[in-house]
Structures are given as structure tokens and as C-alpha cells.
């Protein structure tokens, strides 16, 4: 039997224990009798469940359960488990006094008397609603993230374990690499690499870098299930736990084949634009130089021709002058090539039959190419006529065939072929849809490698030795073809010869019945007739307008040598003043490219004021200038015979 002191001490301890339990606010701690009725109630229970002690004491603890749990007899099972097993613990939804639910962690312990008799239960309940909500939010977030990753189709997003074996697989990975999840999960990611990269240890190197630095990023070729290759941008990130343990790797792969091709095409377009701008600038420079050079050549040729006429009795001087004239004429040919390259050489298109043109050139071609070259022609029987400048086409054809000859130093065959071609859509050669004649020069010579072929049409580029070529032959042919709306196309392989194709638009008008196919004879006949008519021109008073004093002097000398009187003007303004004071001027020859007022503007002004006054426009190039019918064109440099022809044309109206 306990002594009074022991009873007093026990009572004091129980009081302190009750104060402790009542002070706890985060846990609902209360007692149940053996039948489950509430026998005690602390402050934490009141705060958590909403009941005052007076309201809840004596009530059965099942009042805290949901209706579904009560129907399932969960309260009874909880007490039975605690009584039989010594403890019951679970989590679930519980009900507060106001009917709201909260997520609770519940622990029930049986209370036994010293004799072992069950005298009640101790029940501890904790409100875990916030944790439950956080877990639910996390679960939703993880679910949404999985849906997001699975829904991404432009990126292959998947996980690797620490050894590099695939542990997850999204739709993008399946689309890009071709494997289903069942086929690839559990397989090593190295199978996406090429055989060469696997042999070099690239997969392991990528994981090693990611493991050491936390990240690996590269671009390279990867292999799909079907064996095809694609260009991939790859990122591998190392995934660690909170304690630093490597859990695996997150791998993201993007197929950048199309963007890479687009970037490459953009770079090629930029390079083409740069090349085009460079060629345009070079063309403008070349055209300007050639125009100025034409003026100098005209002075030289005019002076030499006049000197030759006055030194006919001196054979030695005559030979020297003829040699000088030939040299100057070669200079004229060079300027024509330069102007053709710069698109500044005025073309005079005519209706041409290619077989007739080639037949007229046959003797000259064979003489130029030499006896070691055999020329074979292969022309379509129904070849369409074309519109082209015969002189420029002959020069272009001669250049192409000379190049073919030079590619066969030991001789060989050159095939000259022509066929009708129909272009239905804009082709790789930038030809507009329409009908063309493809004139081909085919040799079996040394051929060109890719680098040489890419530069072949560039001006002044030549593989020939010093003094053997100007590098303007192909660029001149290219410029002529483009001016006509066609194209020069080259194909070649080293050691397999070269094919040069001139694509020229056909003539869309029918040939008139009285046109002759022998253009060489036609031009000779016209020249003879014109020369006969020019002999009958009486002495004229001619106004010559040019801002170049050397050209002015040369033209004056040629006109005076022909028996005409000449008045000079160095500008259009000065010419107008002279014409106001001198009404006896019979004809005006004016340069086109002059400052302040061009020759074309001067001619238009004079035509309005004195329409009966014959006019001639002299110029090295007109840059696509369209001349009115009353204004004949005299191309610089011109000879004395060409000047006579122009005089006759102007006087004939």
C-alpha cells in the first residue's frame, strides 16, 4: 500500500503530465475508454478538430471519421488492431466539427492495467493537410512535366542511368531516332553513334565530361534505327541527389539537319550575292576602262589609217603602219571582250541560222585551230533560228573552240553540236521558261577540276601561261549570252574533257522570205553597196562634238581627209551656240558620254529645233540605250570606212 507521501508525489506527477499534454497544440492527444468513447481532451485536439472539451467528452471517436470510413467500420478495426497488435497507425481523411476534412496521421496505443487488463486507448492525431497538399501539388507537377516531356516531338528527351543505359523515352526521341520505348529502354545510348565515333570512344567521353563538369554539349552525326544519319545538337546533364550521389544523366538531342542545310544555303546565297556585287563592280570598272580605251584606240587607228593613205609610196613605212594598225585592231577586239563582260557592249541581234553561221566560219576555224584538230558538227535537222549578234556570236564560238584546242595539246576532236531545247520552269542555270538552242563545244582534253571550273568564267582568270591568254574569252561569251537572255554553262571533269554550252533564245518571228542564210555574204554585199553610195557624197560642213580633244582631232582629220569641212565643239552647250550662229552646218556627229548634257540629250534637242539636220551618235557603249529611228549609231572606235557608212546612213534619213 502506497504511503501518503507516495500518493502525494504520484498526484503531483500526474498533474504535471496533464499540464504538459494540455499545452501541446500541434497534436490532438486524448484518451478513449475500452469502447472508444472520448475520456480526455487536450488543447491540440480542440485546435485541430474544433470541439470544446465539454462538447466531445463521452462521444465515440468515430465522429471524426467520414461516412464512407464509418460504413467500412474503420474505427472498430483501428481499435481491434491496437488491442491485438499493441499499436495502430495510419493516414486518412478526418472530419472537423464544421464538417471540413483534413488529412491526419493517427496513432492509437492500448492502455493496460498492471494486471494486463485493457482500460482504454491513447490516441494521437496530427494534421498533415499542408504536407498532403504539397505532395499532391508535387505529384501534379511531376505528372504535368511527364506529359510535357512526352508531348515534345522536336527534341529527343530521355534519361540515362549512371552507366549510360536508357531509362526513359519521349515521343520526340521516338520520332527522331525511330525506336519505340519497348525497343530502346534498357539499351546503351552508344547505339545512336556512328561506328567510327564508337570506335573512338565518343559515347564514354561524353558521359565522362558530363560526370566531371556537370554538362556535355556537342554537334555531330547520329544514327537512326534505319541506319540513316542526321546532324544532332546534343546536351548531356549529370543528375545528382542531395548528397551528391550520381543518379544518372538527362539527355536532350535535337535534329538540326534542316537548320544546318538552311544555314548552308544562306551562306551560299550570301556568297553568291557578294560575288554578284563584286562582279557588278568589276563590270562597271571594266566597262569604264574599255570605253576610255576605245577613245584612245580610235585616235590611234584614225591617225594610222590617214598616215597609211599618205605614205603609200614608202613600202617600209606602209608595212610598219599596217603592223601598227593590226596591233590597234587587236586592242579593239580586247575592248569588245571587256565591254561584253561588263554588259556594256551594244549588241545588234539578227535572225541567225547556226548551220549557216558555222559554215561561213569553217575555213577560219580550221585555220585558227590547226591541222591537229578535227571538227565534227552535229546539228539537229530542224534547228530553230536564233536572235543574236553575229559578230559577237562568232567571237564567242571562236573563243570556246580555241580553249578546247588548247586543252588538247596533242590534237584531238572537237564536236560542235546544236539542239532545240524547251525550258518549262526556271532551271538551275537561271534560264527563264521558253525555247532555246543549245550550242555545245565538246572536247576530249585535259578537263578541269572543281576549283578551276568554279573560277573559269571569272574575268582575267586563266590557266594559260603569260602572254597566252587574257582570261576574258569565257567571261565575254558569258556576258554576251546573258545580254541575249541566255546562259553559258560549263561541265568538266579532270581528265575527261569539257563541254561548253551556249543556251541562246530562239527567234520568235518567222524568217522573211527574202532573208538569206549566208550572213557573211550578206554583210559583204551591204558593205560594197554602201561604199559605192558613199563615194557620191558631196563635201559637207560637219559639226563634231566630243569632250575628248584627242578624239576630236582624230575625227576631224578623218573627215577632212574625206574632203569635208569640220567645226569642233567640246561640249553640248558649245555646239548649241555654234548652231545658233552658223546655219550652214550640214550634219552633226556627237559623242554620247559628256558632262552636263549627254549626246543623246543634245540629239533630242536638235531634232526638236531642226528636224531636217542629220545627226550621228558616236559612243563606245550605250548601256542598253534605245536610240530613236532618226539617230544612227557609230560605235567607237570606228574606221574611216565606217565613218563614211554612217554619213551615208544619216544623209539617207
Short mmCIF file of C-alpha atoms in Angstrom, two decimals, residues 44-385:
data_model
loop_
_atom_site.label_atom_id
_atom_site.label_comp_id
_atom_site.label_asym_id
_atom_site.label_seq_id
_atom_site.Cartn_x
_atom_site.Cartn_y
_atom_site.Cartn_z
CA UNK A 44 -4.21 20.47 -29.58
CA UNK A 45 -7.32 18.30 -30.09
CA UNK A 46 -9.56 21.33 -29.64
CA UNK A 47 -7.48 23.37 -32.16
CA UNK A 48 -7.25 20.57 -34.69
CA UNK A 49 -10.82 19.20 -34.57
CA UNK A 50 -12.79 22.23 -33.42
CA UNK A 51 -14.61 20.67 -30.45
CA UNK A 52 -14.60 22.07 -26.93
CA UNK A 53 -13.84 19.55 -24.19
CA UNK A 54 -17.39 19.76 -22.79
CA UNK A 55 -18.82 19.05 -26.25
CA UNK A 56 -16.78 15.98 -27.05
CA UNK A 57 -16.17 14.09 -23.78
CA UNK A 58 -18.25 10.91 -23.78
CA UNK A 59 -18.73 10.95 -27.58
CA UNK A 60 -17.49 7.99 -29.65
CA UNK A 61 -14.30 8.80 -31.55
CA UNK A 62 -15.91 7.61 -34.82
CA UNK A 63 -17.42 11.10 -35.04
CA UNK A 64 -14.11 12.18 -36.59
CA UNK A 65 -14.38 9.68 -39.49
CA UNK A 66 -16.03 10.24 -42.87
CA UNK A 67 -19.29 8.49 -43.60
CA UNK A 68 -17.58 6.15 -46.03
CA UNK A 69 -14.99 5.15 -43.39
CA UNK A 70 -17.66 4.59 -40.77
CA UNK A 71 -19.62 2.36 -43.13
CA UNK A 72 -16.43 0.42 -43.75
CA UNK A 73 -16.04 0.08 -39.92
CA UNK A 74 -12.61 1.64 -39.95
CA UNK A 75 -12.95 2.97 -36.33
CA UNK A 76 -13.66 -0.53 -34.96
CA UNK A 77 -10.84 -2.08 -36.96
CA UNK A 78 -8.45 0.57 -35.67
CA UNK A 79 -9.25 -0.28 -32.01
CA UNK A 80 -9.13 -4.00 -32.67
CA UNK A 81 -5.73 -3.67 -34.33
CA UNK A 82 -4.35 -1.58 -31.47
CA UNK A 83 -5.67 -4.07 -28.89
CA UNK A 84 -4.38 -7.15 -30.72
CA UNK A 85 -1.08 -5.83 -32.07
CA UNK A 86 -0.26 -3.21 -29.45
CA UNK A 87 -0.34 -0.28 -31.92
CA UNK A 88 -2.31 1.13 -34.83
CA UNK A 89 -1.05 3.79 -37.22
CA UNK A 90 -2.49 5.12 -40.47
CA UNK A 91 -3.18 8.23 -42.54
CA UNK A 92 -6.50 9.30 -43.94
CA UNK A 93 -9.16 11.94 -44.17
CA UNK A 94 -10.83 13.05 -40.92
CA UNK A 95 -13.76 15.40 -40.25
CA UNK A 96 -13.73 18.56 -38.12
CA UNK A 97 -16.70 19.92 -36.16
CA UNK A 98 -17.54 22.32 -39.03
CA UNK A 99 -17.64 19.41 -41.48
CA UNK A 100 -14.38 20.28 -43.25
CA UNK A 101 -11.91 17.49 -43.95
CA UNK A 102 -8.23 17.33 -43.11
CA UNK A 103 -5.52 14.78 -43.73
CA UNK A 104 -4.48 13.15 -40.49
CA UNK A 105 -1.73 10.91 -39.22
CA UNK A 106 -3.28 8.75 -36.48
CA UNK A 107 -1.56 6.63 -33.83
CA UNK A 108 -3.60 4.56 -31.31
CA UNK A 109 -1.86 2.76 -28.41
CA UNK A 110 -3.72 0.43 -25.93
CA UNK A 111 -3.53 1.29 -22.20
CA UNK A 112 -3.28 -1.76 -19.94
CA UNK A 113 -3.63 -2.09 -16.15
CA UNK A 114 -0.78 -3.71 -14.21
CA UNK A 115 -2.85 -6.87 -14.28
CA UNK A 116 -2.91 -6.73 -18.09
CA UNK A 117 -6.50 -5.64 -18.34
CA UNK A 118 -7.37 -3.20 -21.20
CA UNK A 119 -8.56 0.02 -19.58
CA UNK A 120 -8.57 2.32 -22.68
CA UNK A 121 -6.56 3.82 -25.54
CA UNK A 122 -4.18 6.73 -26.04
CA UNK A 123 -4.82 8.46 -29.39
CA UNK A 124 -2.50 10.97 -31.07
CA UNK A 125 -3.64 12.77 -34.24
CA UNK A 126 -1.56 15.18 -36.35
CA UNK A 127 -2.92 17.48 -39.08
CA UNK A 128 -0.86 16.78 -42.28
CA UNK A 129 -3.11 18.67 -44.68
CA UNK A 130 -0.40 21.10 -45.80
CA UNK A 131 2.05 18.26 -46.42
CA UNK A 132 -0.63 16.32 -48.27
CA UNK A 133 -1.42 19.34 -50.43
CA UNK A 134 2.28 19.86 -51.16
CA UNK A 135 2.65 16.20 -52.11
CA UNK A 136 -0.42 16.41 -54.31
CA UNK A 137 0.91 19.56 -55.96
CA UNK A 138 4.26 17.88 -56.50
CA UNK A 139 2.56 14.83 -57.95
CA UNK A 140 0.52 17.03 -60.30
CA UNK A 141 3.64 18.93 -61.29
CA UNK A 142 5.54 15.71 -61.96
CA UNK A 143 2.61 14.38 -63.95
CA UNK A 144 2.38 17.56 -65.99
CA UNK A 145 6.14 17.52 -66.54
CA UNK A 146 5.96 13.92 -67.74
CA UNK A 147 3.14 14.87 -70.09
CA UNK A 148 5.16 17.86 -71.29
CA UNK A 149 8.29 15.81 -71.91
CA UNK A 150 6.30 13.04 -73.55
CA UNK A 151 4.47 15.56 -75.73
CA UNK A 152 7.63 17.23 -77.07
CA UNK A 153 8.28 15.96 -80.60
CA UNK A 154 11.04 18.32 -81.80
CA UNK A 155 13.50 17.18 -79.14
CA UNK A 156 14.58 13.74 -78.02
CA UNK A 157 14.42 13.98 -74.19
CA UNK A 158 15.32 10.90 -72.18
CA UNK A 159 17.17 9.68 -69.11
CA UNK A 160 20.27 7.54 -68.80
CA UNK A 161 21.36 5.60 -65.75
CA UNK A 162 24.92 6.20 -64.45
CA UNK A 163 26.29 3.58 -66.91
CA UNK A 164 24.59 5.14 -69.94
CA UNK A 165 21.62 2.80 -70.35
CA UNK A 166 18.35 4.39 -71.47
CA UNK A 167 15.78 4.56 -68.64
CA UNK A 168 13.06 6.78 -70.18
CA UNK A 169 11.99 7.74 -73.71
CA UNK A 170 9.74 10.51 -75.03
CA UNK A 171 7.79 10.94 -78.27
CA UNK A 172 10.45 13.24 -79.71
CA UNK A 173 13.09 10.57 -79.20
CA UNK A 174 10.88 8.03 -80.95
CA UNK A 175 10.21 10.39 -83.87
CA UNK A 176 13.81 11.48 -84.32
CA UNK A 177 15.60 8.19 -83.70
CA UNK A 178 12.94 5.70 -84.79
CA UNK A 179 12.91 3.43 -81.70
CA UNK A 180 9.81 2.71 -79.61
CA UNK A 181 10.20 2.76 -75.79
CA UNK A 182 9.94 -1.04 -75.67
CA UNK A 183 12.81 -1.35 -78.16
CA UNK A 184 15.24 1.09 -76.57
CA UNK A 185 14.72 1.28 -72.79
CA UNK A 186 17.48 -0.74 -71.19
CA UNK A 187 19.78 -0.40 -74.23
CA UNK A 188 23.04 1.56 -74.13
CA UNK A 189 22.85 5.02 -75.73
CA UNK A 190 26.04 4.39 -77.72
CA UNK A 191 23.94 2.70 -80.41
CA UNK A 192 22.94 6.21 -81.60
CA UNK A 193 26.57 6.97 -82.54
CA UNK A 194 28.26 6.07 -85.82
CA UNK A 195 30.59 3.10 -85.92
CA UNK A 196 33.53 5.46 -86.32
CA UNK A 197 32.55 7.50 -83.23
CA UNK A 198 32.04 4.35 -81.17
CA UNK A 199 35.49 3.15 -82.16
CA UNK A 200 36.94 6.48 -80.97
CA UNK A 201 35.11 6.19 -77.63
CA UNK A 202 32.91 9.25 -78.16
CA UNK A 203 29.91 7.97 -76.08
CA UNK A 204 32.05 7.28 -72.99
CA UNK A 205 33.88 10.58 -73.44
CA UNK A 206 30.58 12.47 -73.41
CA UNK A 207 29.47 10.82 -70.17
CA UNK A 208 32.89 11.37 -68.59
CA UNK A 209 32.79 15.10 -69.34
CA UNK A 210 29.21 15.40 -68.05
CA UNK A 211 30.16 13.46 -64.91
CA UNK A 212 33.22 15.66 -64.26
CA UNK A 213 31.85 19.08 -65.21
CA UNK A 214 28.12 18.58 -64.93
CA UNK A 215 27.43 19.18 -68.63
CA UNK A 216 28.45 17.99 -72.09
CA UNK A 217 27.40 19.71 -75.34
CA UNK A 218 28.36 18.88 -78.92
CA UNK A 219 27.16 18.74 -82.53
CA UNK A 220 27.79 15.75 -84.74
CA UNK A 221 26.31 12.93 -86.77
CA UNK A 222 23.98 10.44 -85.06
CA UNK A 223 22.35 7.31 -86.41
CA UNK A 224 18.66 6.42 -86.57
CA UNK A 225 17.20 2.95 -86.23
CA UNK A 226 17.07 2.58 -90.04
CA UNK A 227 20.79 3.40 -90.29
CA UNK A 228 20.33 6.88 -91.77
CA UNK A 229 22.43 9.73 -90.37
CA UNK A 230 21.33 13.14 -89.15
CA UNK A 231 23.14 16.16 -87.71
CA UNK A 232 22.41 16.38 -83.98
CA UNK A 233 22.86 19.01 -81.30
CA UNK A 234 23.39 17.02 -78.07
CA UNK A 235 23.31 18.13 -74.42
CA UNK A 236 24.01 15.73 -71.53
CA UNK A 237 23.45 16.96 -67.94
CA UNK A 238 24.52 14.97 -64.88
CA UNK A 239 21.74 14.41 -62.28
CA UNK A 240 22.81 14.19 -58.62
CA UNK A 241 20.92 13.54 -55.39
CA UNK A 242 21.02 15.95 -52.44
CA UNK A 243 24.01 14.12 -51.02
CA UNK A 244 25.91 14.33 -54.30
CA UNK A 245 25.33 10.77 -55.49
CA UNK A 246 25.16 10.46 -59.31
CA UNK A 247 21.66 9.28 -60.20
CA UNK A 248 22.09 9.36 -63.98
CA UNK A 249 22.02 11.74 -66.92
CA UNK A 250 19.39 13.85 -68.66
CA UNK A 251 19.98 13.80 -72.42
CA UNK A 252 18.47 16.19 -74.97
CA UNK A 253 19.05 15.69 -78.70
CA UNK A 254 17.82 17.97 -81.46
CA UNK A 255 17.83 17.14 -85.16
CA UNK A 256 19.45 20.21 -86.77
CA UNK A 257 19.89 18.74 -90.25
CA UNK A 258 17.39 21.10 -91.88
CA UNK A 259 18.58 24.22 -89.97
CA UNK A 260 22.15 23.31 -90.92
CA UNK A 261 21.14 22.95 -94.58
CA UNK A 262 19.22 26.23 -94.38
CA UNK A 263 22.25 27.95 -92.86
CA UNK A 264 24.46 26.48 -95.55
CA UNK A 265 22.06 27.67 -98.26
CA UNK A 266 22.00 31.12 -96.64
CA UNK A 267 25.78 31.26 -96.60
CA UNK A 268 25.88 30.20 -100.25
CA UNK A 269 23.31 32.88 -101.09
CA UNK A 270 25.39 35.47 -99.25
CA UNK A 271 28.49 34.31 -101.09
CA UNK A 272 26.61 34.45 -104.40
CA UNK A 273 25.37 37.96 -103.57
CA UNK A 274 28.90 39.04 -102.65
CA UNK A 275 30.23 37.50 -105.86
CA UNK A 276 27.47 39.19 -107.86
CA UNK A 277 28.23 42.56 -106.28
CA UNK A 278 31.93 42.04 -106.87
CA UNK A 279 31.34 41.12 -110.50
CA UNK A 280 28.98 44.08 -110.94
CA UNK A 281 31.59 46.47 -109.56
CA UNK A 282 34.29 44.86 -111.67
CA UNK A 283 31.99 45.05 -114.70
CA UNK A 284 31.40 48.76 -114.16
CA UNK A 285 35.12 49.36 -113.75
CA UNK A 286 35.94 47.26 -116.81
CA UNK A 287 33.29 48.98 -118.91
CA UNK A 288 34.59 52.42 -117.93
CA UNK A 289 38.18 51.48 -118.72
CA UNK A 290 37.18 49.90 -122.04
CA UNK A 291 35.17 52.97 -123.00
CA UNK A 292 38.11 55.29 -122.35
CA UNK A 293 40.44 52.85 -124.11
CA UNK A 294 38.10 52.87 -127.11
CA UNK A 295 38.59 56.62 -127.44
CA UNK A 296 42.37 56.16 -127.41
CA UNK A 297 42.18 53.35 -129.96
CA UNK A 298 40.02 55.48 -132.20
CA UNK A 299 42.64 58.24 -132.11
CA UNK A 300 45.39 55.72 -132.87
CA UNK A 301 43.52 53.86 -135.63
CA UNK A 302 42.27 57.07 -137.23
CA UNK A 303 45.72 58.60 -137.30
CA UNK A 304 47.34 55.38 -138.58
CA UNK A 305 44.78 54.98 -141.37
CA UNK A 306 45.26 58.54 -142.54
CA UNK A 307 49.05 58.20 -142.34
CA UNK A 308 48.89 54.97 -144.35
CA UNK A 309 46.89 56.72 -147.10
CA UNK A 310 49.59 59.40 -147.41
CA UNK A 311 52.59 57.05 -147.29
CA UNK A 312 51.60 54.53 -149.94
CA UNK A 313 54.82 55.18 -151.85
CA UNK A 314 57.06 54.13 -148.95
CA UNK A 315 56.86 50.28 -148.69
CA UNK A 316 58.76 50.08 -145.40
CA UNK A 317 56.62 52.73 -143.72
CA UNK A 318 53.48 51.09 -145.13
CA UNK A 319 54.42 47.71 -143.59
CA UNK A 320 55.11 49.36 -140.23
CA UNK A 321 51.80 51.21 -140.35
CA UNK A 322 49.87 48.08 -141.30
CA UNK A 323 51.51 46.24 -138.40
CA UNK A 324 50.58 49.06 -136.03
CA UNK A 325 47.01 49.03 -137.36
CA UNK A 326 46.75 45.26 -136.73
CA UNK A 327 48.01 45.78 -133.18
CA UNK A 328 45.42 48.50 -132.60
CA UNK A 329 42.70 46.26 -134.04
CA UNK A 330 43.69 43.57 -131.56
CA UNK A 331 43.21 46.21 -128.90
CA UNK A 332 39.72 46.86 -130.30
CA UNK A 333 38.96 43.14 -130.00
CA UNK A 334 40.13 43.20 -126.39
CA UNK A 335 37.93 46.17 -125.51
CA UNK A 336 34.98 44.44 -127.15
CA UNK A 337 35.56 41.46 -124.86
CA UNK A 338 35.80 43.74 -121.85
CA UNK A 339 32.60 45.53 -122.81
CA UNK A 340 30.84 42.24 -123.41
CA UNK A 341 31.89 41.08 -119.95
CA UNK A 342 30.59 44.34 -118.40
CA UNK A 343 27.30 44.02 -120.40
CA UNK A 344 28.14 47.41 -121.95
CA UNK A 345 28.86 46.25 -125.49
CA UNK A 346 25.88 47.10 -127.63
CA UNK A 347 24.63 44.02 -129.45
CA UNK A 348 22.94 44.08 -132.84
CA UNK A 349 20.82 40.92 -132.82
CA UNK A 350 19.84 39.43 -136.13
CA UNK A 351 17.96 36.31 -137.14
CA UNK A 352 20.65 33.65 -137.41
CA UNK A 353 20.71 30.10 -138.68
CA UNK A 354 23.52 28.40 -136.76
CA UNK A 355 24.46 25.91 -139.52
CA UNK A 356 24.90 28.80 -141.98
CA UNK A 357 26.88 30.82 -139.44
CA UNK A 358 29.23 27.90 -138.72
CA UNK A 359 29.56 27.09 -142.44
CA UNK A 360 30.68 30.68 -143.06
CA UNK A 361 33.27 30.35 -140.27
CA UNK A 362 34.50 26.88 -141.26
CA UNK A 363 37.62 27.92 -143.11
CA UNK A 364 38.60 30.49 -140.49
CA UNK A 365 38.01 28.00 -137.65
CA UNK A 366 40.10 25.28 -139.21
CA UNK A 367 42.90 27.73 -139.93
CA UNK A 368 42.78 29.07 -136.34
CA UNK A 369 42.68 25.63 -134.71
CA UNK A 370 45.38 23.98 -136.81
CA UNK A 371 45.68 20.66 -138.66
CA UNK A 372 45.82 18.52 -135.50
CA UNK A 373 42.22 19.37 -134.60
CA UNK A 374 39.33 17.64 -136.30
CA UNK A 375 35.97 19.46 -136.15
CA UNK A 376 32.78 17.40 -136.19
CA UNK A 377 29.35 19.07 -136.43
CA UNK A 378 26.17 17.52 -135.06
CA UNK A 379 23.22 19.79 -135.81
CA UNK A 380 19.56 18.93 -135.42
CA UNK A 381 17.75 18.69 -138.76
CA UNK A 382 15.00 21.11 -137.65
CA UNK A 383 17.14 23.57 -135.74
CA UNK A 384 15.31 26.76 -134.81
CA UNK A 385 16.76 30.14 -135.84
#
